[in-house]
PDB file of C-alpha atoms and ligand atoms in Angstrom:
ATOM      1  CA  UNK A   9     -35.369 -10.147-168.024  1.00  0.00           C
ATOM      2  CA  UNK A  10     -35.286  -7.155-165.692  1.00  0.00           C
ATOM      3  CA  UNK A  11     -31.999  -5.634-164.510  1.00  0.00           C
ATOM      4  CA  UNK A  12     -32.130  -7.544-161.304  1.00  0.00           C
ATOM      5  CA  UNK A  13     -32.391 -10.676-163.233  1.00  0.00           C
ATOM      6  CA  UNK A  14     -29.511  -9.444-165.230  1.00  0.00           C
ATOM      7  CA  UNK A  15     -27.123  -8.656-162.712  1.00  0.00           C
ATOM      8  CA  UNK A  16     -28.358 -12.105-160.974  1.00  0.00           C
ATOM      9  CA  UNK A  17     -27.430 -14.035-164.285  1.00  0.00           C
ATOM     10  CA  UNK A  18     -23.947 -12.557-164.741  1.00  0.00           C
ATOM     11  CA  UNK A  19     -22.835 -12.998-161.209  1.00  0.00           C
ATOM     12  CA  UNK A  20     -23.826 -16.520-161.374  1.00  0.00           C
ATOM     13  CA  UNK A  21     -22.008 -17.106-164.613  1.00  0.00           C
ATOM     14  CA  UNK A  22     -19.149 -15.372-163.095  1.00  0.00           C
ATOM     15  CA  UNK A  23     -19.400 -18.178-160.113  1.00  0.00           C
ATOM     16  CA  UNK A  24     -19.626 -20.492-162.805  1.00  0.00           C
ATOM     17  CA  UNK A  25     -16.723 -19.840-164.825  1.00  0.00           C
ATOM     18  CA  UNK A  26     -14.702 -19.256-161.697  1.00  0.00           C
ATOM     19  CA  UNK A  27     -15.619 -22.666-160.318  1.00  0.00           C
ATOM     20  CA  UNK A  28     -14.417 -24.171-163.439  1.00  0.00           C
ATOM     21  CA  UNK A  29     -11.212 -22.640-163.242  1.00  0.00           C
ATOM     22  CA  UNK A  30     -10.592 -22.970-160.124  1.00  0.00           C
ATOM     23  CA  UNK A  31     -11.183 -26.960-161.146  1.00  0.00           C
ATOM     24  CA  UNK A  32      -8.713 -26.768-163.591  1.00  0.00           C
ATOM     25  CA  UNK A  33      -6.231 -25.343-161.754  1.00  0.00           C
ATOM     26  CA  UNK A  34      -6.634 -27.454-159.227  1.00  0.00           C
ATOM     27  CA  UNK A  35      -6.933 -30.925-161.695  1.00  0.00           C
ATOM     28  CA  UNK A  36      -5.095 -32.857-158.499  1.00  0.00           C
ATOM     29  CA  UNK A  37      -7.488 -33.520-155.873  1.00  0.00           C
ATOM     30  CA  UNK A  38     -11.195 -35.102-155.787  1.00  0.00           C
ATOM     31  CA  UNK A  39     -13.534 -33.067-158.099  1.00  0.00           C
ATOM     32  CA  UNK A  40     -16.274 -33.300-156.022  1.00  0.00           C
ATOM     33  CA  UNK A  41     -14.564 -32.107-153.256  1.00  0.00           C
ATOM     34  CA  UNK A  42     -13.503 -28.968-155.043  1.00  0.00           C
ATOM     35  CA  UNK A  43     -16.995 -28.222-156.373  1.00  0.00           C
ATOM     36  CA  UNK A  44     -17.818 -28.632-152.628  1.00  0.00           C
ATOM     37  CA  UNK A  45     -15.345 -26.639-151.264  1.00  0.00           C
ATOM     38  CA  UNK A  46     -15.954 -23.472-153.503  1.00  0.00           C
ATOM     39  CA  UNK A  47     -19.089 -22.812-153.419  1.00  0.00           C
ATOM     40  CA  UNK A  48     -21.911 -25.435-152.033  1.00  0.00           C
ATOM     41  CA  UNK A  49     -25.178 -24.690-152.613  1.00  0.00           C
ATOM     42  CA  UNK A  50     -25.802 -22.435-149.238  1.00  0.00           C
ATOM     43  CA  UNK A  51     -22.912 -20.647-149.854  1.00  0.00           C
ATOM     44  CA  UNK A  52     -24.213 -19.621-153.942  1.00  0.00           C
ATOM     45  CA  UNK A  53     -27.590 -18.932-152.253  1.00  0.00           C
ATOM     46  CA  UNK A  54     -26.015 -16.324-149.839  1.00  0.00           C
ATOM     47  CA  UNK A  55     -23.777 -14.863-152.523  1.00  0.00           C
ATOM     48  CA  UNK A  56     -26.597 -14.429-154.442  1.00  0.00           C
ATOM     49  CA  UNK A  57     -28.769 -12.660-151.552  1.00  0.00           C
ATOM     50  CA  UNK A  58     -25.546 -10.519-151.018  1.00  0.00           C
ATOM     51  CA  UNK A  59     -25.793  -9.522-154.973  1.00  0.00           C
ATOM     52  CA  UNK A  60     -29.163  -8.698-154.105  1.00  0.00           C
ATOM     53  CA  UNK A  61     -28.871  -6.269-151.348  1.00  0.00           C
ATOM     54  CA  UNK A  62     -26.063  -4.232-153.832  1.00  0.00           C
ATOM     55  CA  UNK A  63     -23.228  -5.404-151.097  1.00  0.00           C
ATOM     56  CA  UNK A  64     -21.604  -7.891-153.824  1.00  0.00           C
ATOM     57  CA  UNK A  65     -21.703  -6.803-157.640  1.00  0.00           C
ATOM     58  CA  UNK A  66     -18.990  -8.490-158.678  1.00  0.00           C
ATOM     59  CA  UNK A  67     -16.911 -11.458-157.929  1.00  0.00           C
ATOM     60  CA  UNK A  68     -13.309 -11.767-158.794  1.00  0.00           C
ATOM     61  CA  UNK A  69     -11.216 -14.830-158.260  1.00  0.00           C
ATOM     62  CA  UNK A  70      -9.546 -16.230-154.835  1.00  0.00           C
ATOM     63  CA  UNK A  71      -6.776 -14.015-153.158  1.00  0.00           C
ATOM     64  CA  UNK A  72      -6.124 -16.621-150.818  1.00  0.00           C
ATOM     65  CA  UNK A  73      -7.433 -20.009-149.886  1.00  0.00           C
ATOM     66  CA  UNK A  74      -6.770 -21.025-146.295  1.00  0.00           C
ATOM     67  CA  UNK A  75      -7.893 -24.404-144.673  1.00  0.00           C
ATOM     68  CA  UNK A  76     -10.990 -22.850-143.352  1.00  0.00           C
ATOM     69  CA  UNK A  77     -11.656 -20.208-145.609  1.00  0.00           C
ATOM     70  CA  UNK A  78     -11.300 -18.680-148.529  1.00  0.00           C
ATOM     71  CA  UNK A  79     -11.070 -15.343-149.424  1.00  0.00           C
ATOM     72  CA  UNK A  80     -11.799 -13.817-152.939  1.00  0.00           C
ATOM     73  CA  UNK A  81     -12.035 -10.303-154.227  1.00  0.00           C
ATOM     74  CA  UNK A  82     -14.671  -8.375-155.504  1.00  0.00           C
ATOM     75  CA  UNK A  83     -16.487  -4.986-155.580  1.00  0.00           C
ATOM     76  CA  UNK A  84     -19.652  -3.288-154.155  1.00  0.00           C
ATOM     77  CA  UNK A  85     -22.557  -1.668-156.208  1.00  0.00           C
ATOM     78  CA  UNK A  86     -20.480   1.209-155.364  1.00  0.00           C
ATOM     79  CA  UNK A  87     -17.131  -0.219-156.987  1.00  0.00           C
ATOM     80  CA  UNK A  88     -16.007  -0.305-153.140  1.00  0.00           C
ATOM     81  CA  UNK A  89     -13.281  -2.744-153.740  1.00  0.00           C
ATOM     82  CA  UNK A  90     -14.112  -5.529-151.078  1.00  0.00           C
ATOM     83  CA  UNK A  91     -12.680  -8.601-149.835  1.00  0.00           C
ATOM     84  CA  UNK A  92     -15.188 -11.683-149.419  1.00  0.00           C
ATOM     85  CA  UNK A  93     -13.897 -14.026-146.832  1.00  0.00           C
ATOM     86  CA  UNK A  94     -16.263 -16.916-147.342  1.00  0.00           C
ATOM     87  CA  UNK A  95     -15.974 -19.788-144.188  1.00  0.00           C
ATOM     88  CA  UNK A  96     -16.062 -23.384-145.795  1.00  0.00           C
ATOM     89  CA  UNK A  97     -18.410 -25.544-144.145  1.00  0.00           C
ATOM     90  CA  UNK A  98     -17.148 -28.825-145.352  1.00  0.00           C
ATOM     91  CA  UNK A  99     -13.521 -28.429-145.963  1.00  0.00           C
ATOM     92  CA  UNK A 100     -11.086 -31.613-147.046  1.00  0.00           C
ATOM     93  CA  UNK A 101     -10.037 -30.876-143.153  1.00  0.00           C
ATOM     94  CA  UNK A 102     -13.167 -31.738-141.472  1.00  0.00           C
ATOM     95  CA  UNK A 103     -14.191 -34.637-144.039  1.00  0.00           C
ATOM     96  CA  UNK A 104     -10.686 -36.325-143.079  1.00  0.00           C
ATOM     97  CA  UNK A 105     -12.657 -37.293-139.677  1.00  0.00           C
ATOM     98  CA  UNK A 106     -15.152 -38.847-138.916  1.00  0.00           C
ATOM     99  CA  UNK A 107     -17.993 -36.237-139.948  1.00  0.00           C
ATOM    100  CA  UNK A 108     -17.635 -36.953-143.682  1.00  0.00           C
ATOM    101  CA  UNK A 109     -19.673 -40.512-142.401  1.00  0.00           C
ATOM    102  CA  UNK A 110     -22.115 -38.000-140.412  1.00  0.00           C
ATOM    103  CA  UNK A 111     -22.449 -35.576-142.937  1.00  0.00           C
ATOM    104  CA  UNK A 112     -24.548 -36.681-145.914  1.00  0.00           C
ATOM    105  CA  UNK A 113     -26.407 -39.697-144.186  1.00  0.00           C
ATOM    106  CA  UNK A 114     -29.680 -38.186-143.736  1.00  0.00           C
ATOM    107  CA  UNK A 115     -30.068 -39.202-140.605  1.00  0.00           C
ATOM    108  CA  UNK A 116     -27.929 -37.037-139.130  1.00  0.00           C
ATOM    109  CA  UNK A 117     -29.819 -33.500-140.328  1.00  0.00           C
ATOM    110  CA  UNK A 118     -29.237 -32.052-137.353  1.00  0.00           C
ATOM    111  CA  UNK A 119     -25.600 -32.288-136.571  1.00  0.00           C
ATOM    112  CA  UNK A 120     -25.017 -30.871-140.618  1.00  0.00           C
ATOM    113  CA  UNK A 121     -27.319 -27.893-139.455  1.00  0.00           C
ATOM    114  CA  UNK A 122     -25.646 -27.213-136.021  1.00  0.00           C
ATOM    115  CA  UNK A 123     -22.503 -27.277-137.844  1.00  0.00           C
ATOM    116  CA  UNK A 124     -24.081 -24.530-140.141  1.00  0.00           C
ATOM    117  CA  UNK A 125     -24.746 -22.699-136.989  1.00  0.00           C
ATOM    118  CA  UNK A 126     -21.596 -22.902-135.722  1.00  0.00           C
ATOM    119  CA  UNK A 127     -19.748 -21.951-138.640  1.00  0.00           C
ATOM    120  CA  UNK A 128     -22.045 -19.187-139.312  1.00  0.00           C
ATOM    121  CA  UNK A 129     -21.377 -17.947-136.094  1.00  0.00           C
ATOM    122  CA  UNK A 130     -17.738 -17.516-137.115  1.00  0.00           C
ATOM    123  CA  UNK A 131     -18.826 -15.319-139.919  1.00  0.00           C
ATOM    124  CA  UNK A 132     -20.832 -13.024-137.401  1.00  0.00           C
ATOM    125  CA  UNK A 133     -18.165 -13.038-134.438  1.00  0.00           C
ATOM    126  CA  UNK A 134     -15.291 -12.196-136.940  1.00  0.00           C
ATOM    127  CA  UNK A 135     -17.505  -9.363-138.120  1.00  0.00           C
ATOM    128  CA  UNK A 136     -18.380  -8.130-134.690  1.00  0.00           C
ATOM    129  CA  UNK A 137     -14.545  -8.347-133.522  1.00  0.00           C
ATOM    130  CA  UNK A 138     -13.759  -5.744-136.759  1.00  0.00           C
ATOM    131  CA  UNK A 139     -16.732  -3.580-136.391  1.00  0.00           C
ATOM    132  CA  UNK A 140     -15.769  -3.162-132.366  1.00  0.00           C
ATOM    133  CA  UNK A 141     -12.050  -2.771-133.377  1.00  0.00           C
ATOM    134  CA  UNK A 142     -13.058  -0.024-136.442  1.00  0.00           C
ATOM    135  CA  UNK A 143     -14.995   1.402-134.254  1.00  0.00           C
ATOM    136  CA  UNK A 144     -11.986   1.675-131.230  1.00  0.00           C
ATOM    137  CA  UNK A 145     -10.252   3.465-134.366  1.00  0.00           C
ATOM    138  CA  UNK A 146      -7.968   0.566-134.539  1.00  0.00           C
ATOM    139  CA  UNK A 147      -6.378  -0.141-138.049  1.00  0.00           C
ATOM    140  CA  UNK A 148      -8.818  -2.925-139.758  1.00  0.00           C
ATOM    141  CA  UNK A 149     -10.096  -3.813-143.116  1.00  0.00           C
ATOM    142  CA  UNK A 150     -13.652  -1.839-142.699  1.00  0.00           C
ATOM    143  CA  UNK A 151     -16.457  -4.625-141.839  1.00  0.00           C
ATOM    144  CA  UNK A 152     -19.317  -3.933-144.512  1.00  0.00           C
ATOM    145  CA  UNK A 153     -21.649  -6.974-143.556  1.00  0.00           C
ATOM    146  CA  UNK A 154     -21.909 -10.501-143.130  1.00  0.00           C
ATOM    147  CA  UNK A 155     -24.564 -13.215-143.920  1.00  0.00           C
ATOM    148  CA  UNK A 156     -24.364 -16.964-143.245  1.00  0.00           C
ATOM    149  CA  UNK A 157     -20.552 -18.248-143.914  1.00  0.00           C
ATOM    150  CA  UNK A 158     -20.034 -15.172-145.446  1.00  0.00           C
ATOM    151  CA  UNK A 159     -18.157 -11.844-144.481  1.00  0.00           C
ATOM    152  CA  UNK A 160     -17.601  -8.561-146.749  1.00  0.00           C
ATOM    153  CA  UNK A 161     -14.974  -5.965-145.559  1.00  0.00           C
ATOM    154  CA  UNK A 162     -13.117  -3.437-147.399  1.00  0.00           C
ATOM    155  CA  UNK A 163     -10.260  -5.042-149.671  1.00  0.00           C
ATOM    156  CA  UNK A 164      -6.923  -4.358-148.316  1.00  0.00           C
ATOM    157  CA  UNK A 165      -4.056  -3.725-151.258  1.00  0.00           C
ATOM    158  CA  UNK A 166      -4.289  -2.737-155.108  1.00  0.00           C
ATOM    159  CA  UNK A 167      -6.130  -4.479-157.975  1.00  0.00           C
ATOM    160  CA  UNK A 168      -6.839  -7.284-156.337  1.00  0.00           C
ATOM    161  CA  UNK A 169      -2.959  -8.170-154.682  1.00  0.00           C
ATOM    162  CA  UNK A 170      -3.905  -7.786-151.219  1.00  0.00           C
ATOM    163  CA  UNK A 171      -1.189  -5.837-149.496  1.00  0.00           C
ATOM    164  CA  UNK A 172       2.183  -7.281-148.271  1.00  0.00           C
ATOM    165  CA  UNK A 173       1.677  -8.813-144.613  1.00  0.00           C
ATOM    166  CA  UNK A 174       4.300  -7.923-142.495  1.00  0.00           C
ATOM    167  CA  UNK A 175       5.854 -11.218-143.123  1.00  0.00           C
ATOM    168  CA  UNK A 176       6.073 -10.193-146.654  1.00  0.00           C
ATOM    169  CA  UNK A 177       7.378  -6.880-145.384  1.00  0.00           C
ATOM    170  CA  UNK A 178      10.758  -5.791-146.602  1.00  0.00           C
ATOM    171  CA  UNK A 179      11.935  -3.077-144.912  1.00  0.00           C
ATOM    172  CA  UNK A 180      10.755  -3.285-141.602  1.00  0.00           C
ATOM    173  CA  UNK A 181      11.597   0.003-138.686  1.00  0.00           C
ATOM    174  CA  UNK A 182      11.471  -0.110-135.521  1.00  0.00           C
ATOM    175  CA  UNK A 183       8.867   2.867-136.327  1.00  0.00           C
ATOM    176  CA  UNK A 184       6.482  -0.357-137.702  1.00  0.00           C
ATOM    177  CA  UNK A 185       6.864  -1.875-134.001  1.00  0.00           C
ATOM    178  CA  UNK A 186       5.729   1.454-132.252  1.00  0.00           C
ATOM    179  CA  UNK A 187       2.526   1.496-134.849  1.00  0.00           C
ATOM    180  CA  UNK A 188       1.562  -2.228-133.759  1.00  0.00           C
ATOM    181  CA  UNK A 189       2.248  -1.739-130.167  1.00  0.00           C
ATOM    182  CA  UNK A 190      -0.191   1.488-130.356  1.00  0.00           C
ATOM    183  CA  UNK A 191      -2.871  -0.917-131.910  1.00  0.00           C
ATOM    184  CA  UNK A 192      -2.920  -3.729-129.343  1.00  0.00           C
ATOM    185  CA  UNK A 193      -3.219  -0.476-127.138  1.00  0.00           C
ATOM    186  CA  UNK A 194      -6.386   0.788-128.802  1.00  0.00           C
ATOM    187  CA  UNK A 195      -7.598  -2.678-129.468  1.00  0.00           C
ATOM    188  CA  UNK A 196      -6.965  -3.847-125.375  1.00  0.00           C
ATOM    189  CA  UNK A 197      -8.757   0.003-124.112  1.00  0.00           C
ATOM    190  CA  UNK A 198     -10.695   0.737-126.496  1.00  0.00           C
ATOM    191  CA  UNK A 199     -12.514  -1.919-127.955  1.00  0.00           C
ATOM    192  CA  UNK A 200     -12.027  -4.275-125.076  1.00  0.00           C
ATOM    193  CA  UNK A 201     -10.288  -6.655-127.005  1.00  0.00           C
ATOM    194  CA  UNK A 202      -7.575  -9.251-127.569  1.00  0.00           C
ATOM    195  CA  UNK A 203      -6.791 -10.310-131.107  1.00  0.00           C
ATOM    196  CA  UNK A 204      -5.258 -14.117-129.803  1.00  0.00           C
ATOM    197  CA  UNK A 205      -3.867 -14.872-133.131  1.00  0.00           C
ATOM    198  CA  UNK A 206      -1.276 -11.889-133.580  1.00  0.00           C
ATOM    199  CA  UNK A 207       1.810 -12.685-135.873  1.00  0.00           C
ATOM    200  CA  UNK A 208       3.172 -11.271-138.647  1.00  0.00           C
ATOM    201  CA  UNK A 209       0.690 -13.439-140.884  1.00  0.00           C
ATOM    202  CA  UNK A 210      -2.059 -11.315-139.649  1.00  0.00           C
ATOM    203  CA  UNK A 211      -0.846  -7.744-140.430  1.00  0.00           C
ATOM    204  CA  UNK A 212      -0.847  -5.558-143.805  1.00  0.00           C
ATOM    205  CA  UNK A 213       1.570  -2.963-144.058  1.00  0.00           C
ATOM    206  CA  UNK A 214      -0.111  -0.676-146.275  1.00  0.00           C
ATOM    207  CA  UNK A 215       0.180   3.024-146.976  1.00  0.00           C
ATOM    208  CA  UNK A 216       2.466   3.425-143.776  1.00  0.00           C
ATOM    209  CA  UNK A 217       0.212   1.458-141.534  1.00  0.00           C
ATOM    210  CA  UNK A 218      -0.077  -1.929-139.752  1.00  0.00           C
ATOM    211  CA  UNK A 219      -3.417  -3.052-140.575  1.00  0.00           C
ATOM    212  CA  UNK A 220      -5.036  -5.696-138.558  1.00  0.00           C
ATOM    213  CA  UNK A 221      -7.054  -8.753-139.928  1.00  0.00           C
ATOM    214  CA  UNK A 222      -8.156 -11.766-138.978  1.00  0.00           C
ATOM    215  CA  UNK A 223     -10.014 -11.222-136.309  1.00  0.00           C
ATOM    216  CA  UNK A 224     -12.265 -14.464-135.958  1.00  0.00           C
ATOM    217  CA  UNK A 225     -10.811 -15.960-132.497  1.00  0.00           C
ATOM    218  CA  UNK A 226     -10.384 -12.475-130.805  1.00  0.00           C
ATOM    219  CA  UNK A 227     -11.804 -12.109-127.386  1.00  0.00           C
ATOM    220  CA  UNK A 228     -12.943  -9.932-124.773  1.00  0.00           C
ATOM    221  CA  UNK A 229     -10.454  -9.000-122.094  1.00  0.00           C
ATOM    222  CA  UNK A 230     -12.641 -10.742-119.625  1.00  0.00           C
ATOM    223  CA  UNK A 231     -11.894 -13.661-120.679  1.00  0.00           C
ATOM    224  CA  UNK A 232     -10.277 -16.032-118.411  1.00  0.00           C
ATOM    225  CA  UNK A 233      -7.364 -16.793-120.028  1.00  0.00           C
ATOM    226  CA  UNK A 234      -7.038 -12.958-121.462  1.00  0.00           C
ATOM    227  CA  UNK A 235      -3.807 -12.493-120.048  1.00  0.00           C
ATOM    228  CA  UNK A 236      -1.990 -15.593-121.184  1.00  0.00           C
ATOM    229  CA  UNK A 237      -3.786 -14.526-125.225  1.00  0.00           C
ATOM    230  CA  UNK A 238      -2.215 -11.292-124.798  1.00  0.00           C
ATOM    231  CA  UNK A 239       1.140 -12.406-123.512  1.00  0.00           C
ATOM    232  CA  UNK A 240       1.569 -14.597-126.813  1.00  0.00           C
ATOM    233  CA  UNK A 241      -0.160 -11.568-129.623  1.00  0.00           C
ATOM    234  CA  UNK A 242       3.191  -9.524-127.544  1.00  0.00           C
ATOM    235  CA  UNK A 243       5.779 -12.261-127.743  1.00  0.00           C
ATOM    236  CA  UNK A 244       5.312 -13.109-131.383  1.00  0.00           C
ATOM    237  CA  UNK A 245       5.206  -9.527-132.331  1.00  0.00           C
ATOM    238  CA  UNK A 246       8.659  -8.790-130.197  1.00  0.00           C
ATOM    239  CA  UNK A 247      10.236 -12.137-131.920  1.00  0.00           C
ATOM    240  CA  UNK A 248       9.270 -11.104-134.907  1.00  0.00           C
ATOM    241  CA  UNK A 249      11.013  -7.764-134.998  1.00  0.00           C
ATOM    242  CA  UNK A 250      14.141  -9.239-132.856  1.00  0.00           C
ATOM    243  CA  UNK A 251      14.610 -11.695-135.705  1.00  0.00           C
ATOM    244  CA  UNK A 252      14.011  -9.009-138.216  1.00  0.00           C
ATOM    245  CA  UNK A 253      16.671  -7.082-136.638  1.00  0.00           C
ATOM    246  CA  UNK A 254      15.680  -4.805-135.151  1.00  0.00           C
ATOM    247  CA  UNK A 255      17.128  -4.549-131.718  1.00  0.00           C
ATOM    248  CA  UNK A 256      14.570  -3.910-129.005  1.00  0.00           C
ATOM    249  CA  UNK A 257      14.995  -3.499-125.428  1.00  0.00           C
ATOM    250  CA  UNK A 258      11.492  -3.670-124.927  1.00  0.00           C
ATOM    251  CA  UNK A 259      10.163  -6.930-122.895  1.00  0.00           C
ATOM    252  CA  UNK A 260       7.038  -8.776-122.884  1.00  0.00           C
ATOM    253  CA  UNK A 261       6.660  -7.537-119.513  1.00  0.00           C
ATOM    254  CA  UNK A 262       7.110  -3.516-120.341  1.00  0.00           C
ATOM    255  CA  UNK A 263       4.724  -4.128-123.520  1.00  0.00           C
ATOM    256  CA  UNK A 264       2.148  -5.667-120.691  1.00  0.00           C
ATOM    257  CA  UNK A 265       2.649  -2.462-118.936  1.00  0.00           C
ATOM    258  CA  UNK A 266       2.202   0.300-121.509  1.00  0.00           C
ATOM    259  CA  UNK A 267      -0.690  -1.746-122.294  1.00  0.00           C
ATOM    260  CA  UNK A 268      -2.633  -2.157-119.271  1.00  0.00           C
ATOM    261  CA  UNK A 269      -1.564   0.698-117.506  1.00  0.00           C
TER     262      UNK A 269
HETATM  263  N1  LIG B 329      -9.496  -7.321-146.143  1.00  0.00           N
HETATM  264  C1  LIG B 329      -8.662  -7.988-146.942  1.00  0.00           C
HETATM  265  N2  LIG B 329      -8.158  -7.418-148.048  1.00  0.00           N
HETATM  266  C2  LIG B 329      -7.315  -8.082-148.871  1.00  0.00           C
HETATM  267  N3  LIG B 329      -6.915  -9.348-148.663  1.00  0.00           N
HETATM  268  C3  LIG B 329      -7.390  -9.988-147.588  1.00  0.00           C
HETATM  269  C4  LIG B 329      -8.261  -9.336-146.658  1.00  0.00           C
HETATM  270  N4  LIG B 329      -8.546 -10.212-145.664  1.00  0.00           N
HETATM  271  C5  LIG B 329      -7.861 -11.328-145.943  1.00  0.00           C
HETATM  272  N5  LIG B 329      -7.156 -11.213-147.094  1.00  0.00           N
HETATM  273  C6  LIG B 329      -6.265 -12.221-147.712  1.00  0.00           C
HETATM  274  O1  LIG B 329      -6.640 -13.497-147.264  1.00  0.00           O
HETATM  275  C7  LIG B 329      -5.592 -14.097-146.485  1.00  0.00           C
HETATM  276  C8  LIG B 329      -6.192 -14.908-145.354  1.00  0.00           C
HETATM  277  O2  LIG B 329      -7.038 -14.101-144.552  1.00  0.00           O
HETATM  278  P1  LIG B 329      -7.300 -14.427-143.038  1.00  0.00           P
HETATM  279  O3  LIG B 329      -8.384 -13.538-142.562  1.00  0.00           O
HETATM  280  O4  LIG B 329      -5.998 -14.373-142.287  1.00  0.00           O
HETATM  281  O5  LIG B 329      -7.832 -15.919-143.132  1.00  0.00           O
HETATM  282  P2  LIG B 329      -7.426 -17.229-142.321  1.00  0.00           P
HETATM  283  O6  LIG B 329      -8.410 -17.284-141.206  1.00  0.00           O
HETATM  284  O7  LIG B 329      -7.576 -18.318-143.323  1.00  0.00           O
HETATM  285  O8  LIG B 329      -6.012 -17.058-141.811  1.00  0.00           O
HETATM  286  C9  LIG B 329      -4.724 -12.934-146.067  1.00  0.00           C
HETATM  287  O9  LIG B 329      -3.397 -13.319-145.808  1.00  0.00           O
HETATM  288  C10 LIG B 329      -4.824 -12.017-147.275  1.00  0.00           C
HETATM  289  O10 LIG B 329      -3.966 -12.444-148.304  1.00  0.00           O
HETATM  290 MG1  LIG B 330      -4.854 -15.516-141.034  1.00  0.00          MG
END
């Protein structure tokens, strides 16, 4: 065996002993559904081209497991720590509809491949939105690359414990609300975008800074409904400091200013 074969082996017993935890824990629900919701067979393949290219050398368990995607740990050849958000293509979600009767019956190929597509397009729009925001020199987990349902960026927190979201956030300052105001602000000029999902869910506060994730659903500040998206991200970031305490005198309407000028 040559070291590629090696490293090949291990990170595919790693996926197996992690999918047979993960089993364990999770005892409850449907077997198969589990096996199919970790890692199907395109989603192994890609983590294994990923191992490949050096991007993913190791694979550590789940840091969080949301209904469309789960996100796991892990470090680059370089012992980058990384986080691996990996989209699920056939999630309990989507098999609760109809598609679980579309899926699987061979005669429907093509609508299991165009949901491939589409799903894969999250992956590649998600890591567009962060490269574009990185780039603006907006606070967000670094994009490293994506392939298929699968996107690598740099692993927010310590160990493995991804940093406290802002909703975990103890002591929150009005000082926080000036640092997240100043993103939208970079995010809106610089990078042209609008996040459309801002909330304290979708925020670290690490090492003094707000730092911006999530970024699948952002969108240009063309888009037609732009100013309604970037209303809301304002709103529930103002809410969520009023209720916090923190007593602003700031409206939705001067945030809309100092943003667009
Ligand atoms: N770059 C990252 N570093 C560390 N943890 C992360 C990172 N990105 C996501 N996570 C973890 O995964 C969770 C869900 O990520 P998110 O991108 O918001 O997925 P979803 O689309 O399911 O909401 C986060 O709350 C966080 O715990
Ligand atoms: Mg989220």
């Amino acid at each position: 065996m040559d070291a590629e074969e090696k490293a090949l082996k291990k990170l595919e017993q790693r996926l197996y002993r992690y999918i047979k935890e993960y089993k364990f824990r999770r005892k409850d629900i449907d077997e198969r559904e589990v096996e199919e919701e970790v890692f199907d067979e395109n989603t192994l393949k890609t983590l294994y081209e990923l191992s490949n290219e050096g991007i993913i050398a190791e694979l550590y368990g789940v840091v969080a497991a949301g209904k469309e995607s789960r996100v796991y740990g892990g470090v680059t050849e370089d012992g980058e720590p990384i986080a691996i958000k990996i989209f699920l293509i056939t999630t309990a979600e989507f098999r609760k509809g109809r598609m679980k009767y579309i899926l699987g019956d061979p005669r429907f190929e093509e609508v299991g491949r165009s949901i491939h597509k589409i799903i894969y397009l999250w992956a590649q729009k998600e890591y567009r939105n962060l490269k574009a925001a990185y780039e603006a020199g907006v606070y967000v987990p670094r994009p490293i690359a994506f392939k298929n349902n699968i996107l690598v960026m740099e692993f927010i927190g310590d160990e493995f414990q991804p940093a406290p979201t802002l909703k975990e956030y103890k002591r929150i300052t009005p000082h926080m609300l000036y640092q997240i105001l100043r993103q939208i602000y970079l995010l809106y000029n610089k990078a042209e975008l609008i996040h459309t999902d801002l909330s304290e869910y979708n925020i670290f506060y690490y090492k003094r800074k707000p730092i911006i994730f999530d970024f699948g659903q952002a969108v240009s500040i063309k888009h037609p409904m732009a100013e309604t998206f970037l209303t809301r991200d304002i709103s529930n970031i103002l809410n969520f400091f009023r209720n916090r305490g923190i007593d602003i005198s700031l409206t939705v309407e001067d945030v809309l200013e100092y943003i667009k000028g």
